[in-house]
Short mmCIF file of C-alpha atoms in Angstrom, two decimals:
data_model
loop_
_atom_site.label_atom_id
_atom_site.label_comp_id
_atom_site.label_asym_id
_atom_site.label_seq_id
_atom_site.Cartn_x
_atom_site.Cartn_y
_atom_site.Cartn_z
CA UNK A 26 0.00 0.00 0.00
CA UNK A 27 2.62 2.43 0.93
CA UNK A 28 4.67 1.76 -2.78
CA UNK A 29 1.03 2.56 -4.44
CA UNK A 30 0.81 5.59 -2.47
CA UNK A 31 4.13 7.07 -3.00
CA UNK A 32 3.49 5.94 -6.86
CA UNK A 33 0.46 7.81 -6.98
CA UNK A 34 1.84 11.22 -5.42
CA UNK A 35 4.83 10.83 -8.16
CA UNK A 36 2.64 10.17 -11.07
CA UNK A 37 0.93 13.59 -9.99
CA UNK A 38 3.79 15.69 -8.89
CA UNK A 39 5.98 13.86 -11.98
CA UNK A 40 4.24 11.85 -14.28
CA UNK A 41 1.15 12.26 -15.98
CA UNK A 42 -0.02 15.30 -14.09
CA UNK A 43 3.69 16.94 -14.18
CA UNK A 44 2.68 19.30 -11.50
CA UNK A 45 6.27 20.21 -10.34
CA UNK A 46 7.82 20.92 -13.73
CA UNK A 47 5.19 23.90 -14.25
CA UNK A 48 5.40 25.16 -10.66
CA UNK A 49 8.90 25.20 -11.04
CA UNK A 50 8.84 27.01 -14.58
CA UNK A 51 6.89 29.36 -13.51
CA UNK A 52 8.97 30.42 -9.88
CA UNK A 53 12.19 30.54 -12.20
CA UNK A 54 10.28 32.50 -14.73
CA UNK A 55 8.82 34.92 -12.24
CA UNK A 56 11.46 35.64 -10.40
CA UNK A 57 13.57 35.92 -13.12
CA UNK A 58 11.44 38.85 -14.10
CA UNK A 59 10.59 40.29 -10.88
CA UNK A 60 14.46 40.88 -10.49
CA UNK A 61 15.01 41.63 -13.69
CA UNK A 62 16.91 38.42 -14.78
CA UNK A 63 19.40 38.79 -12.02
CA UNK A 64 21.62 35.62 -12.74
CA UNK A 65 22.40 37.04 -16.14
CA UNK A 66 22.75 41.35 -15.25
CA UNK A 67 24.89 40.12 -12.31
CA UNK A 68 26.82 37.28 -12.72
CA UNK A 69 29.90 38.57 -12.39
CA UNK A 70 29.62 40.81 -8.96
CA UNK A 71 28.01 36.74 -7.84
CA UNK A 72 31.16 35.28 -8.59
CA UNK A 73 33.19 38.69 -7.14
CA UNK A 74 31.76 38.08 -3.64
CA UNK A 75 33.84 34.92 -2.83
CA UNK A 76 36.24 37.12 -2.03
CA UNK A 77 36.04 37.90 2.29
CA UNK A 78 33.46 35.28 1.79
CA UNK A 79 35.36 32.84 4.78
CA UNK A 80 34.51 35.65 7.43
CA UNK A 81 32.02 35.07 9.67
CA UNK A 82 30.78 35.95 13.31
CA UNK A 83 30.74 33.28 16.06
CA UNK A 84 26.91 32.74 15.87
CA UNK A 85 27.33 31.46 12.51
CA UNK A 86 29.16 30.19 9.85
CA UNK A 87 30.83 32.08 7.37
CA UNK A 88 29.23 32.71 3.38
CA UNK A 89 31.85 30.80 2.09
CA UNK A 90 30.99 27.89 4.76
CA UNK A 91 27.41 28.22 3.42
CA UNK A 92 28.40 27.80 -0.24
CA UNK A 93 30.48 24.54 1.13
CA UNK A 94 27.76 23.13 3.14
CA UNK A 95 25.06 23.94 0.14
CA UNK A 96 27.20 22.46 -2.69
CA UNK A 97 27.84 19.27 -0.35
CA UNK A 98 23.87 18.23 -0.45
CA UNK A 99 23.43 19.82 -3.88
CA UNK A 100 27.10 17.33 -5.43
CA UNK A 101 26.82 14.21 -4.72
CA UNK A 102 24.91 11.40 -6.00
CA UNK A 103 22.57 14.31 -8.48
CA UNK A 104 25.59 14.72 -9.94
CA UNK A 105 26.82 11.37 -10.99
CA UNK A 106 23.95 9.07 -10.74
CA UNK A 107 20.56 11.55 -11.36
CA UNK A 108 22.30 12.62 -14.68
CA UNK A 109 22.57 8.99 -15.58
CA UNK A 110 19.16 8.24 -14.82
CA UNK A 111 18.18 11.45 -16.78
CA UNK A 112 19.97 10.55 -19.61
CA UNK A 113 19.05 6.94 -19.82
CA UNK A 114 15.14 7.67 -19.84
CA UNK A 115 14.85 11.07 -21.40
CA UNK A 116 18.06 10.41 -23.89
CA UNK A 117 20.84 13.33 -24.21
CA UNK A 118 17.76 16.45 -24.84
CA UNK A 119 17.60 16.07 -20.57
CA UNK A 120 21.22 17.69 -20.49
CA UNK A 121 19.41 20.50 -22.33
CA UNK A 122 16.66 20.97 -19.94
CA UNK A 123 18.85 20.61 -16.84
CA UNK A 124 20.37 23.71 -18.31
CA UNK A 125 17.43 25.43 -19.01
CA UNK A 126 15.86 24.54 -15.33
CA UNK A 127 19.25 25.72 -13.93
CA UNK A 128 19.50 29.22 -15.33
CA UNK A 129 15.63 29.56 -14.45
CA UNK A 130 16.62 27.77 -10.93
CA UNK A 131 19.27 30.59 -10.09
CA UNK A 132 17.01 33.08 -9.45
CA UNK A 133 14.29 31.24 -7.32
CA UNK A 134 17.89 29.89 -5.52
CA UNK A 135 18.79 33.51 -5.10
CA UNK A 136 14.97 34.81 -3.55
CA UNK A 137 14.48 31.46 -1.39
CA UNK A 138 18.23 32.50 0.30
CA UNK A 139 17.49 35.72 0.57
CA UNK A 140 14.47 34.96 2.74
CA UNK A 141 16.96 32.24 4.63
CA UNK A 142 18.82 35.19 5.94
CA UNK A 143 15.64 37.41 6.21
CA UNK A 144 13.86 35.58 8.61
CA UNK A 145 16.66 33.57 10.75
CA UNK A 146 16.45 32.97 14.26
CA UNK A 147 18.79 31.83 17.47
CA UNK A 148 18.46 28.49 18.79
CA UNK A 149 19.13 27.24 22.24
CA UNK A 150 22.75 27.33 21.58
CA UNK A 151 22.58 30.81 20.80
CA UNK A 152 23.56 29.48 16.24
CA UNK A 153 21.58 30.75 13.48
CA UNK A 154 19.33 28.65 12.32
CA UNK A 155 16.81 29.38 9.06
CA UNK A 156 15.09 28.24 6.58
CA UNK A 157 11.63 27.83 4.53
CA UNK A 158 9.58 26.83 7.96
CA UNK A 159 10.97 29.89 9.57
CA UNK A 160 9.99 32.64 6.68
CA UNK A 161 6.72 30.88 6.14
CA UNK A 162 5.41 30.94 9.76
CA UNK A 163 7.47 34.43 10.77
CA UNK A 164 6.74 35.89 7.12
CA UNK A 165 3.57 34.58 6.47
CA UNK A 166 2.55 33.73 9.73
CA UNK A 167 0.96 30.39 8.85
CA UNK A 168 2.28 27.77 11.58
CA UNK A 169 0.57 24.57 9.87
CA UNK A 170 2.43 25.08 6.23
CA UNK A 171 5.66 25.52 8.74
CA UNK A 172 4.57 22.23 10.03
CA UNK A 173 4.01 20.90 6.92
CA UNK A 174 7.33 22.19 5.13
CA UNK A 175 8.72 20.99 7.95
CA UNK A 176 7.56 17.42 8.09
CA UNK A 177 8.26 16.81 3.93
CA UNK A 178 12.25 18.06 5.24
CA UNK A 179 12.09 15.35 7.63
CA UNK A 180 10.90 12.61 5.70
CA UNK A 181 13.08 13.91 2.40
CA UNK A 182 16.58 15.22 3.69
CA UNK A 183 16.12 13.68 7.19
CA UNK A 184 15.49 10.36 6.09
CA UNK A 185 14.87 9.05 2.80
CA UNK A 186 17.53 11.05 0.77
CA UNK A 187 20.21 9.53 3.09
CA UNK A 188 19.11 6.06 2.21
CA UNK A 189 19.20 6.84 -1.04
CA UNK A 190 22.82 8.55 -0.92
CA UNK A 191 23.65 5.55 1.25
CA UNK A 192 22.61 3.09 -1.75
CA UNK A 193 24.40 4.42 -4.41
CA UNK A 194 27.65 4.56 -2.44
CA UNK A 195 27.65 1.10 -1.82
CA UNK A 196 26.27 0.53 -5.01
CA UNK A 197 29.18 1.66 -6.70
CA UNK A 198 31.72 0.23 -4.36
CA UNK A 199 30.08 -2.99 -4.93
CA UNK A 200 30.18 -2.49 -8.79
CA UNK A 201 34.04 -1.40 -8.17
CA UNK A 202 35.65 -3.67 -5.00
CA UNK A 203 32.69 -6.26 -4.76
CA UNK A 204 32.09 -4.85 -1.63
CA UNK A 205 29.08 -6.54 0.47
CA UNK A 206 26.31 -3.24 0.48
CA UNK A 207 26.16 -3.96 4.20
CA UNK A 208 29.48 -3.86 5.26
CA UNK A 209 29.99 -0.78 3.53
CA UNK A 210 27.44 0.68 4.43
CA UNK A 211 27.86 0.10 8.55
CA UNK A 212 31.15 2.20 7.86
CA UNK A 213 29.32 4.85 5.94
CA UNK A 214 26.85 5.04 8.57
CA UNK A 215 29.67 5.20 11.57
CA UNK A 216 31.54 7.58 9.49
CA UNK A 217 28.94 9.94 8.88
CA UNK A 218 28.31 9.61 12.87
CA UNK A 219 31.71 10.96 14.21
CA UNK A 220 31.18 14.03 12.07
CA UNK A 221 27.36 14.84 12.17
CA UNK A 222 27.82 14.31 16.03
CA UNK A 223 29.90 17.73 15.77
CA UNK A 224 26.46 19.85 15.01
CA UNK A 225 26.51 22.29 12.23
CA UNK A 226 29.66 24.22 12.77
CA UNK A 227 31.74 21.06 12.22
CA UNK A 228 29.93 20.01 9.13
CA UNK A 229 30.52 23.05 7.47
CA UNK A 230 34.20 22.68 8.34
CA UNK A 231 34.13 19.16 6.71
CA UNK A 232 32.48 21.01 4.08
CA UNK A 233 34.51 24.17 3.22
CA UNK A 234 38.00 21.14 2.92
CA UNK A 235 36.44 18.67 0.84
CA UNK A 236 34.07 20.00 -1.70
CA UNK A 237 36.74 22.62 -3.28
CA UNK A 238 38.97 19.57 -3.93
CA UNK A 239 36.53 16.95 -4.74
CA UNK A 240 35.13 19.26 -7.44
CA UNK A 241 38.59 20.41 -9.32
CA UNK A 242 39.19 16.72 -9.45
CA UNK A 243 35.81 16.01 -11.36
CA UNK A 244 35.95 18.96 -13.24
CA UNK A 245 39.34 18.65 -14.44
CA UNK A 246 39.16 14.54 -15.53
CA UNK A 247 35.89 15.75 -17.65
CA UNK A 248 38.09 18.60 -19.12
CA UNK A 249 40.80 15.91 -20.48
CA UNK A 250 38.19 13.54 -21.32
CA UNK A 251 36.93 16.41 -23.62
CA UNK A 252 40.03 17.40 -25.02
CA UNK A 253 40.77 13.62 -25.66
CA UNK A 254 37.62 13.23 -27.64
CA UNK A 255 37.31 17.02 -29.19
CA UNK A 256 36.43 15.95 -32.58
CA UNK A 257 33.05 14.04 -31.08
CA UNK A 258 31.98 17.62 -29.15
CA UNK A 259 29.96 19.17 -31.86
CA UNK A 260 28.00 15.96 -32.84
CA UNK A 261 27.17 15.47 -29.10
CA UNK A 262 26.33 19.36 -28.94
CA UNK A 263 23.66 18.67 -31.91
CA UNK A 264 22.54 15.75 -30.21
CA UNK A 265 21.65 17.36 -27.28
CA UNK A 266 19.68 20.15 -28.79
CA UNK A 267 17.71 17.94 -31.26
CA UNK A 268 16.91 15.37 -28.92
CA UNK A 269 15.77 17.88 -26.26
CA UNK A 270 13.10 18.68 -28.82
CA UNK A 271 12.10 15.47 -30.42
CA UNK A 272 13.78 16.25 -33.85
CA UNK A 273 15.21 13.02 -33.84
CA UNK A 274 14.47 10.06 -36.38
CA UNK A 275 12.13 8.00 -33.74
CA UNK A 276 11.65 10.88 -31.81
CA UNK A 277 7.91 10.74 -30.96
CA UNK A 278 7.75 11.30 -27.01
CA UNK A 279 11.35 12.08 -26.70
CA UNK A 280 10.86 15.41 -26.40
CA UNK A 281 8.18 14.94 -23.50
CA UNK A 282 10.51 12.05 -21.60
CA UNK A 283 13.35 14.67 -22.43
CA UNK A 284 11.70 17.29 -20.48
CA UNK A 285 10.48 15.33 -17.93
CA UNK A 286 13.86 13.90 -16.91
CA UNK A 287 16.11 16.54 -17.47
CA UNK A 288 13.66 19.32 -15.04
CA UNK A 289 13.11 16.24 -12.53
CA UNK A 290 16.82 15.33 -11.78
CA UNK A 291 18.38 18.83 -12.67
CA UNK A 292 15.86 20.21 -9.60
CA UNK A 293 17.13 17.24 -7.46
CA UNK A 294 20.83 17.98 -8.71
CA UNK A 295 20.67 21.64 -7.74
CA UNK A 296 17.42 21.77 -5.53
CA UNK A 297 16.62 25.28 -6.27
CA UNK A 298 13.22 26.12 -5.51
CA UNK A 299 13.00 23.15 -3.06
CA UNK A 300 13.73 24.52 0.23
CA UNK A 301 16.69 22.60 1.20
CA UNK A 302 19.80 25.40 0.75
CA UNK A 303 18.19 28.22 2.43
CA UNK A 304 18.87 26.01 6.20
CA UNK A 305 22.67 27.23 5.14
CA UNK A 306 21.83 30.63 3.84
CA UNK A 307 20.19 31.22 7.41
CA UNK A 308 23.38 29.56 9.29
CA UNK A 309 25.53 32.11 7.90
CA UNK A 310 26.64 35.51 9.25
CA UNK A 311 28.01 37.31 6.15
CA UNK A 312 30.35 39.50 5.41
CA UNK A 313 28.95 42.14 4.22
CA UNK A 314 25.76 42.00 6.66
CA UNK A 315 23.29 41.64 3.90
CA UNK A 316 20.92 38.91 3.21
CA UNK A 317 21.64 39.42 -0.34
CA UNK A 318 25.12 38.47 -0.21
CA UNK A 319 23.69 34.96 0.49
CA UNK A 320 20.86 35.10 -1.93
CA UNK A 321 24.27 35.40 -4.54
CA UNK A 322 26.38 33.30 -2.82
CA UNK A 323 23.79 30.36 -3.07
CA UNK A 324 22.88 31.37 -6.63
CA UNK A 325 26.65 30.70 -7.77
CA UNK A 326 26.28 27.15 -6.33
CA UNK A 327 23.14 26.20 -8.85
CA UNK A 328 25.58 27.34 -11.21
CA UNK A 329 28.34 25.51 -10.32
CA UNK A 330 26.18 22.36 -9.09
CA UNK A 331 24.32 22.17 -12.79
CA UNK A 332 26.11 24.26 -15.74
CA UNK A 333 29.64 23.10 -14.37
CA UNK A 334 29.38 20.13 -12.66
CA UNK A 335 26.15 18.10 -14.57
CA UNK A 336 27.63 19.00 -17.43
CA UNK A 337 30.82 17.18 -16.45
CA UNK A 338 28.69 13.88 -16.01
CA UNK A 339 26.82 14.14 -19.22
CA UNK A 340 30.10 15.06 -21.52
CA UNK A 341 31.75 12.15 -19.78
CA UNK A 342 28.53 9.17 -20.81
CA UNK A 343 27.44 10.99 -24.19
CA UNK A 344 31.19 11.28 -25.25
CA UNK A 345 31.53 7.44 -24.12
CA UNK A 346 31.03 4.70 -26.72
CA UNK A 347 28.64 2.77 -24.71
CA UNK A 348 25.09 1.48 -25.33
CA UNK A 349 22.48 3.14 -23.27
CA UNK A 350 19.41 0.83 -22.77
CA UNK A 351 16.47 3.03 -22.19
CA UNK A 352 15.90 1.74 -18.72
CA UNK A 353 16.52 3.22 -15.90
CA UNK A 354 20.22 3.37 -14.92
CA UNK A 355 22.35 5.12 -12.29
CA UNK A 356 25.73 5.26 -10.99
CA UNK A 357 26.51 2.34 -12.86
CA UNK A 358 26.09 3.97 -16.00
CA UNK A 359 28.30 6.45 -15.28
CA UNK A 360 31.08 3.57 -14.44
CA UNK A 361 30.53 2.17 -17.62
CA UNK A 362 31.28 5.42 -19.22
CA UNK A 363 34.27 6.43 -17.22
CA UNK A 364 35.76 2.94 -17.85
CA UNK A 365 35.18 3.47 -21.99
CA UNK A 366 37.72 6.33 -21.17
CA UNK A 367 39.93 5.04 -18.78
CA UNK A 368 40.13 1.42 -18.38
CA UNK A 369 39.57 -0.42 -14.96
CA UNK A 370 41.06 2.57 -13.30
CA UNK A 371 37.63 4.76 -14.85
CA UNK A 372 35.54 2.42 -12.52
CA UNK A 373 37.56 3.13 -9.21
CA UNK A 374 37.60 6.68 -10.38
CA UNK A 375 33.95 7.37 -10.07
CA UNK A 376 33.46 4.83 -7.37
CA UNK A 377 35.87 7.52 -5.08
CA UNK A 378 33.92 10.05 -6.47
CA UNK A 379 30.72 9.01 -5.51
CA UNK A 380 31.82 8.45 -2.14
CA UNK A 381 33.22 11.23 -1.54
CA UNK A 382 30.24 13.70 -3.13
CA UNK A 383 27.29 11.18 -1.51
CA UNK A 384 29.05 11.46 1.85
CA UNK A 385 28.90 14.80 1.96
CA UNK A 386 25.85 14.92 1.19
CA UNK A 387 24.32 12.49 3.63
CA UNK A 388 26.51 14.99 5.98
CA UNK A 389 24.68 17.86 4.82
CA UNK A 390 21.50 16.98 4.46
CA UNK A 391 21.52 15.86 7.94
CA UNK A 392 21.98 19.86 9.17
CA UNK A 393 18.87 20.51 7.15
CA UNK A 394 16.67 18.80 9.01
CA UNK A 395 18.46 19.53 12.31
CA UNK A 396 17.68 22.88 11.82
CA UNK A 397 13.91 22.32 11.96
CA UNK A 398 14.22 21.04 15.74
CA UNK A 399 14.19 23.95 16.69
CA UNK A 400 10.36 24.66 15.00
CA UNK A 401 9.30 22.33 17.34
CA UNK A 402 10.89 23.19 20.50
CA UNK A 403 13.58 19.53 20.24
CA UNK A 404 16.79 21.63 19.76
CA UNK A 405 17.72 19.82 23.46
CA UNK A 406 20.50 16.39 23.99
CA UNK A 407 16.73 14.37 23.70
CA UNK A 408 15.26 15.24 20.69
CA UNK A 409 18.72 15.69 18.63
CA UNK A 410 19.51 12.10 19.80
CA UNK A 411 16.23 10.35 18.88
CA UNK A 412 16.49 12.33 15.54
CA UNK A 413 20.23 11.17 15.43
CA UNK A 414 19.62 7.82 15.89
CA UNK A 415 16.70 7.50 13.40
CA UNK A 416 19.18 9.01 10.52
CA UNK A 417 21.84 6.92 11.40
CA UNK A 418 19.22 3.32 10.93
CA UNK A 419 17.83 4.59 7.53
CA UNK A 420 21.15 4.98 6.21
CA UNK A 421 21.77 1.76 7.14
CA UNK A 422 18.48 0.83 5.61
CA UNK A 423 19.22 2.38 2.34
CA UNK A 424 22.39 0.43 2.00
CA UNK A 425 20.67 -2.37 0.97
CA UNK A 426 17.28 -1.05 -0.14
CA UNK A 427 17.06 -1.28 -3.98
CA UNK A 428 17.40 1.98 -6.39
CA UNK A 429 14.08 1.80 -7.31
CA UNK A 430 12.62 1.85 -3.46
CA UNK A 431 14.93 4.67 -2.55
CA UNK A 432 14.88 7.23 -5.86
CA UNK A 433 10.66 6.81 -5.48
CA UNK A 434 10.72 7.89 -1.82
CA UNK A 435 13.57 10.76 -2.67
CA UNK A 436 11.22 12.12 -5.65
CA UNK A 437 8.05 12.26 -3.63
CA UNK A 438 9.50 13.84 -0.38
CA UNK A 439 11.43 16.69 -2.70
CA UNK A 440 8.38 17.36 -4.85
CA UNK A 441 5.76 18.15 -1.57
CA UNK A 442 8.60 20.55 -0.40
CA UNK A 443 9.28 22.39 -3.41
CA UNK A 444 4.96 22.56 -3.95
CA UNK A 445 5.00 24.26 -0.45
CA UNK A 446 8.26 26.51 -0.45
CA UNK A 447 7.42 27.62 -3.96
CA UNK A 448 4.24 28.75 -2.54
CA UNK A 449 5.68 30.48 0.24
CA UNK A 450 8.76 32.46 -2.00
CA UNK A 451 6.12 33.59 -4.26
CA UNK A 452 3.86 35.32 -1.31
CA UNK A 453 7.16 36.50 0.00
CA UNK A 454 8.20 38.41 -3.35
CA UNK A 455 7.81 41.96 -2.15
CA UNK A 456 9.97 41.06 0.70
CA UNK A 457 12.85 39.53 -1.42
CA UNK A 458 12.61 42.98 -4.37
CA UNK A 459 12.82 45.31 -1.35
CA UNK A 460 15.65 43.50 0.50
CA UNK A 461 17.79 43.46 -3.04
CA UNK A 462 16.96 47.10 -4.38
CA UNK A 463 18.27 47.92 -0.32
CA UNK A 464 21.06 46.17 -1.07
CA UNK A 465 22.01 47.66 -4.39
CA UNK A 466 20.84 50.84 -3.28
CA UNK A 467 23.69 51.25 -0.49
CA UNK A 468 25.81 49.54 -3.21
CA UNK A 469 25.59 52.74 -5.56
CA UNK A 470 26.11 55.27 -2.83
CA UNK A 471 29.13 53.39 -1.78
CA UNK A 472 28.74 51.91 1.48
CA UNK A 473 29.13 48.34 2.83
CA UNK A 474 25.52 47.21 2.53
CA UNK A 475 24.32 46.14 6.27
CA UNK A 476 20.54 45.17 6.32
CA UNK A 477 18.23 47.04 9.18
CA UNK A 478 14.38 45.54 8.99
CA UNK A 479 13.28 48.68 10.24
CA UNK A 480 14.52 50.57 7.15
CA UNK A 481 13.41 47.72 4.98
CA UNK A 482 9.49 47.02 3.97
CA UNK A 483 9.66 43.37 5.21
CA UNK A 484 6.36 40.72 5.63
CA UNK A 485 5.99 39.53 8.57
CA UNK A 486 8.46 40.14 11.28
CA UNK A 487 12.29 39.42 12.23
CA UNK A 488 12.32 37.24 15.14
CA UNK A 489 16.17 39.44 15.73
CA UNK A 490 14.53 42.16 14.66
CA UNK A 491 17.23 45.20 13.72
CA UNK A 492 20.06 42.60 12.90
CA UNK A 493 22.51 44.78 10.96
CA UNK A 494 26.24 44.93 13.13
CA UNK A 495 26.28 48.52 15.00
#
């Protein structure tokens, strides 16, 4: 009963109803034009703020930290098995549409981060702490769709997306070492433990070492598998763009199946619009003390997450001389590819990579929920340790669950989320023009922007009310 139920909410959100593909058109669409295609007009002062981006006050962690801790749930197994799975039922068009929902995506990233910082709040332990439940019942004032975010968080990032990061890690290792799922996954699981044990500060320390690294690596293998295979680029390029609209010989559907595909694992890839990132967005304590230096801090990383690092994937399995089946395949598919280019040693290769990207993602993901505890009044040693422990088991569960079980579970928990935060950013657009024109406002008389709610037309209220450093 409960496979037919979470089959039924997919075939609405996903399938034949396709719910979540317009909702999530339209939020990239309208805020693309309510801030007048931000992602494009400033894209280069997004990319100039890394710089005094690891400074941060004590409460919190710094925007750099942020970026870290957002790019370690958004790279991971998205990356390397979603774009397989995209690819191998919607055919190479889905790289196109992952693209498309990724520019869109930037500037519903930037608004939903914007309103992280907005509306954050102290916990018990005197940290930041933010997120969609905290701007929908402080912005909005409406406690049960906090509730409700709330719950979806818990059942996607606080449990079912670490099974499913869980699976493909052992997946692959299996595929790579023949490594028994269980016993790799009891490690994973202990692992993950010593470090999520350490609260938030700690994971975005883990964060901020490993993703810079993990990504250069990825990035630069798909840059000499390119340059290897330059004279293939163009015919891939055309394949891309014809498939992604059915002009294909045997194209009927393709274009539909392309679409599909490419918008569902490109939103789970970079998870704009879905409420996860802004938890790290209202961790932070930037430098300047602006909310909008987070709203373009976190926009960089659906660039980064989808233009750079998606693209990586695909170029590496389209450039591949493999066959591609037409069922559903993940990380495996992108083994098969990376050993077409590199031998054995392409199997190891993206069975380390997987690792390492899952991992920090099932880190991650774990401070998202966390930070909902304190909604509900659990932020104390009992309620972190009963959440704790439950994370831990279905980890452990999703070692040996089968891909199938765990992607179904994933799509349906990310899907209610994104329906509610998307409703919430969207009430909460006056509230995210006013913050940025504030912003750019100081920015053109040439101060260091510093937000004050009581100079700023904001919904709701600010639980820390004037928060801008005296």
């Amino acid at each position: 009963m409960f496979e037919q139920f979470v089959g039924t909410v997919n075939g609405v959100l996903w399938g034949h109803g396709q719910v979540l593909i317009y909702v999530l058109l339209f939020a990239g669409v309208w805020f693309s034009y309510k801030l007048n295609v931000i992602q494009i007009r400033q894209f280069r002062h997004m990319f100039s703020l890394l710089r005094g981006s690891n400074k941060a006050e004590k409460e919190g962690i710094s925007s750099f930290q942020a970026l870290c801790t957002g790019l370690s749930a958004r790279v991971g197994t998205g990356n390397l098995a979603g774009v397989a799975v995209a690819i191998s039922l919607g055919g190479s068009g889905a790289i196109f549409w992952m693209w498309v929902i990724a520019i869109l995506g930037m500037a519903t990233g930037f608004a939903e981060s914007v309103l992280g910082q907005v509306y954050k709040v102290r916990d018990s332990q005197g940290e930041f702490r933010g997120g969609p439940a905290y701007y929908i019942q402080l912005g909005l004032n409406k406690r049960w769709l906090a509730v409700s975010f709330a719950v979806c968080l818990f059942l996607g990032y606080g449990f079912s997306f670490s099974a499913m990061q869980t699976n493909t890690i052992t997946d692959a290792l299996r595929f790579a070492f023949d490594i028994p799922e269980l016993y790799s996954g009891i490690v994973i699981t202990i692992l993950a433990g010593s470090i999520i044990l350490g609260g938030l500060k700690a994971i975005a320390r883990f964060a901020e070492r490993v993703v810079p690294i993990m990504g250069i690596l990825f990035v630069s293998m798909a840059v000499i598998i390119t340059a290897v295979n330059i004279s293939d680029v163009p015919a891939m390029l055309k394949e891309i763009i014809l498939s992604a609209f059915g002009l294909q010989e045997a194209g009927a559907g393709a274009m539909g199946a392309a679409i599909k595909n490419g918008i569902q694992r490109g939103l789970y890839s970079n998870e704009a619009g879905a409420g996860s990132v802004p938890h790290a967005s209202g961790s932070a304590s930037p430098v300047p003390n602006h909310p909008v230096t987070q709203g373009y801090i976190q926009m960089l990383g659906v660039f980064l997450d989808t233009i750079v690092l998606c693209s990586c994937t695909a170029v590496i399995i389209l450039l591949a001389d493999i066959n591609i089946s037409g069922e559903m395949e993940g990380i495996r598919l992108t083994q098969s590819a990376m050993t077409a280019h590199l031998a054995t040693g392409g199997v190891y290769f993206v069975a380390a990579a997987i690792t390492l990207f899952a991992f920090t993602s099932v880190v991650a993901n774990f401070a998202y929920a966390e930070s909902n505890l304190h909604l509900f009044k659990l932020d104390n040693r009992l309620g972190r340790g009963l959440y704790t422990s439950l994370y831990l088991l279905m980890m452990l569960w999703g070692a040996t669950a089968t891909l199938k079980e765990v992607w179904s579970l994933a799509d349906m928990a990310l899907g209610l989320m994104t329906l509610v935060n998307i409703f919430a950013i969207v009430q909460l657009t006056p509230t995210v023009i006013a913050v940025n024109k504030d912003y750019h406002k100081q920015r053109a008389q040439g101060k260091e922007p510093k937000f004050s709610d009581a100079e700023v037309n904001v919904q709701g209220k600010c639980e820390l009310g004037v928060w801008s450093k005296e």
